Tab-separated table of C-alpha atoms in Angstrom:
chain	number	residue	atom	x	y	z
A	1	UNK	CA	-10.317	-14.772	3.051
A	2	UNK	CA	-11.720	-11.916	4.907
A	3	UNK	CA	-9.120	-12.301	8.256
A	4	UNK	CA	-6.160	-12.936	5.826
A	5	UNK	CA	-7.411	-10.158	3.030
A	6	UNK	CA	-5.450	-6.664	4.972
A	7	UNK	CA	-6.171	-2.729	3.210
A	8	UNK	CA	-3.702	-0.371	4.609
A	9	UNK	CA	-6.144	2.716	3.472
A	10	UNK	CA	-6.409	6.757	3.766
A	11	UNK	CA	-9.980	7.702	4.177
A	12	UNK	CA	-8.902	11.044	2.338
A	13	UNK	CA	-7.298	9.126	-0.968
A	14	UNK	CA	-9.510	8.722	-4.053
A	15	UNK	CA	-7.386	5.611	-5.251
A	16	UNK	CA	-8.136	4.477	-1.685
A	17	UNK	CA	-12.162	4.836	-2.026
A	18	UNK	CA	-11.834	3.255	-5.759
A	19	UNK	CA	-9.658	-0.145	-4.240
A	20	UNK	CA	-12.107	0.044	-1.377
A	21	UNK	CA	-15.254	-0.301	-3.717
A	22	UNK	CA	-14.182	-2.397	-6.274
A	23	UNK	CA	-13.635	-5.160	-3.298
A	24	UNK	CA	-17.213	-4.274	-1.766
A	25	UNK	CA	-19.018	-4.059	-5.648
A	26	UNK	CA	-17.862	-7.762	-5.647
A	27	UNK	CA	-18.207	-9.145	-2.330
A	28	UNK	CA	-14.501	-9.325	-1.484
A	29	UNK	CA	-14.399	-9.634	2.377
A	30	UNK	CA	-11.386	-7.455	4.011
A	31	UNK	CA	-9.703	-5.169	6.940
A	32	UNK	CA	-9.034	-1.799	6.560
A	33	UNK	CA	-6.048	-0.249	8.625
A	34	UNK	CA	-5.987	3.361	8.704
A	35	UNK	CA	-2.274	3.944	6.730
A	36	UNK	CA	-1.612	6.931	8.340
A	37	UNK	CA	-2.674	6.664	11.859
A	38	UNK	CA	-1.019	2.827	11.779
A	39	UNK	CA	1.890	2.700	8.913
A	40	UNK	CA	3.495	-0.212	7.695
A	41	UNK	CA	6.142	-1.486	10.501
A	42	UNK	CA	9.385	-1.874	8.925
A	43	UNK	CA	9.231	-5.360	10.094
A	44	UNK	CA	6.048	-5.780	7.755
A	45	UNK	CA	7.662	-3.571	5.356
A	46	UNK	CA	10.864	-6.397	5.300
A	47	UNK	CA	8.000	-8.773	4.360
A	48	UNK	CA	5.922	-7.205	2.158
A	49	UNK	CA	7.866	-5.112	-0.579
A	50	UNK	CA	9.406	-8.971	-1.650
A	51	UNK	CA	6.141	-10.075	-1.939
A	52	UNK	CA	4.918	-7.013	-3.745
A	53	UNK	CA	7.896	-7.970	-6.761
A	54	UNK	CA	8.482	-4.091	-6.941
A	55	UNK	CA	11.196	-1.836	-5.128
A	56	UNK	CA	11.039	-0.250	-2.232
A	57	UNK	CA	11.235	3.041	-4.130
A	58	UNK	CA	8.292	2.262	-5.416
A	59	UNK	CA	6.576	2.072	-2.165
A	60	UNK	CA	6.741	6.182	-2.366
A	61	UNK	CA	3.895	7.963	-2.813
A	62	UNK	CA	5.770	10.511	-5.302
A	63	UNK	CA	3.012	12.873	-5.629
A	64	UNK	CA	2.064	13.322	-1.804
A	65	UNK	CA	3.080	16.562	0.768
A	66	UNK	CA	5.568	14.594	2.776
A	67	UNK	CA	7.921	12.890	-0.180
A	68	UNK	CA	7.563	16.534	-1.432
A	69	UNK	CA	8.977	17.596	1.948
A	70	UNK	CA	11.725	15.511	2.050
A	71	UNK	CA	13.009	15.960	-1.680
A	72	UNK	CA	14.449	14.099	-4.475
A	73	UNK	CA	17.532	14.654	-3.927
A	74	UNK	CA	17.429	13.170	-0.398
A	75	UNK	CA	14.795	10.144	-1.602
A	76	UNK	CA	17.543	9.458	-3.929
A	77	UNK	CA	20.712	9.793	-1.518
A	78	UNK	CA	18.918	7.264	0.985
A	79	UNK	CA	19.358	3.485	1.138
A	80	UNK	CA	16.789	1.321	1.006
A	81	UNK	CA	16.845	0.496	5.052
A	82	UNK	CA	15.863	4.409	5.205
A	83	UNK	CA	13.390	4.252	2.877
A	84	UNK	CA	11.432	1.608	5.264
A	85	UNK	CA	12.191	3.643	8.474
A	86	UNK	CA	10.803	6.664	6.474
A	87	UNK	CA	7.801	4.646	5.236
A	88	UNK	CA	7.478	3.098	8.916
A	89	UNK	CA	7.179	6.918	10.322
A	90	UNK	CA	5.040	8.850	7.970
A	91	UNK	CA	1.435	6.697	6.363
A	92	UNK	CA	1.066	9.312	4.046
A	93	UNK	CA	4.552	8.841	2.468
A	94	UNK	CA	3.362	5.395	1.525
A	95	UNK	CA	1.897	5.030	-1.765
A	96	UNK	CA	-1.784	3.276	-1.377
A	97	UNK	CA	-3.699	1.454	-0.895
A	98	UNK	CA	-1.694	-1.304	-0.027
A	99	UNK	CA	-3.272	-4.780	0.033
A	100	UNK	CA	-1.994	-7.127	1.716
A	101	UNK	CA	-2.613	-11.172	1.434
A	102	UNK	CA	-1.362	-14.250	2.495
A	103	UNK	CA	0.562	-14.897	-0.758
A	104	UNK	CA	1.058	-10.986	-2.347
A	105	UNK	CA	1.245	-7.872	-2.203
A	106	UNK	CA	0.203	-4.853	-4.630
A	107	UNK	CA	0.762	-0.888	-3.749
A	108	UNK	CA	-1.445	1.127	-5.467
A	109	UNK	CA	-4.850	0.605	-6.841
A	110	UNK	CA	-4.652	-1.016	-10.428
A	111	UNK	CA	-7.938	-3.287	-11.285
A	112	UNK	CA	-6.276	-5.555	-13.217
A	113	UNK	CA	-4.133	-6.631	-11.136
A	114	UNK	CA	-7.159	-6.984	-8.243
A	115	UNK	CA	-8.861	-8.939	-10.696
A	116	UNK	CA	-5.608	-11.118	-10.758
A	117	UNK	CA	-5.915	-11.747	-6.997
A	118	UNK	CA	-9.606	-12.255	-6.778
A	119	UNK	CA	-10.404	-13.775	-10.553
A	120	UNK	CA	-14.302	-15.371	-9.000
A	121	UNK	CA	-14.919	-11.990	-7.639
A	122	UNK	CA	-13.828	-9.618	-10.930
A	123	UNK	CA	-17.020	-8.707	-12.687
């Protein structure tokens, strides 16, 4: 699974680290692309939120610098195509980790739902 298994990552993000060793503690072979120095495409982004079963809005990271920067009140004005242009532009706006599979997607770091993915890897 190792070429299919993707982690869009930030090498400064705890929940990052956490995702990140929870796959290694159990053997899970992946790729790690740096979020913020490569962000999701929008063409990737048109892909992935359907596969993640959760909004595009939820694809903020609502507790980082740059949604802080760009405000409610103009997160909540925009349409969903500039949400994924925003998300495209700015890594760090993206909540993560993001992994990425051949059949899903999950945004943020939640073990139960890695042990979901990977059931003959949870511990």
């Amino acid at each position: 699974m190792s070429d299919d298994l993707l982690v869009l990552a930030y090498a400064g993000c705890d929940t990052c680290r956490k995702a990140l060793k929870w796959l290694e503690a159990r053997g899970v072979s992946h790729r790690v692309r740096p979020i913020v120095d490569q962000p999701p495409t929008v063409a990737e982004l048109r892909q992935w939120i359907p596969k993640s079963g959760v909004s595009v809005r939820k694809w903020l990271n609502t507790s980082g610098q740059s949604y802080r920067a760009l405000g409610k009140a103009q997160v909540d004005a925009a349409s969903d195509a500039e949400l994924m242009e925003w998300l495209a532009k700015d890594g760090k706006l993206v909540k993560r980790p993001v992994l990425v599979t051949k059949d899903a997607v999950t945004v943020g770091f939640k073990p139960e739902a890695y042990e979901a993915l990977f059931p003959l890897h949870a511990s």
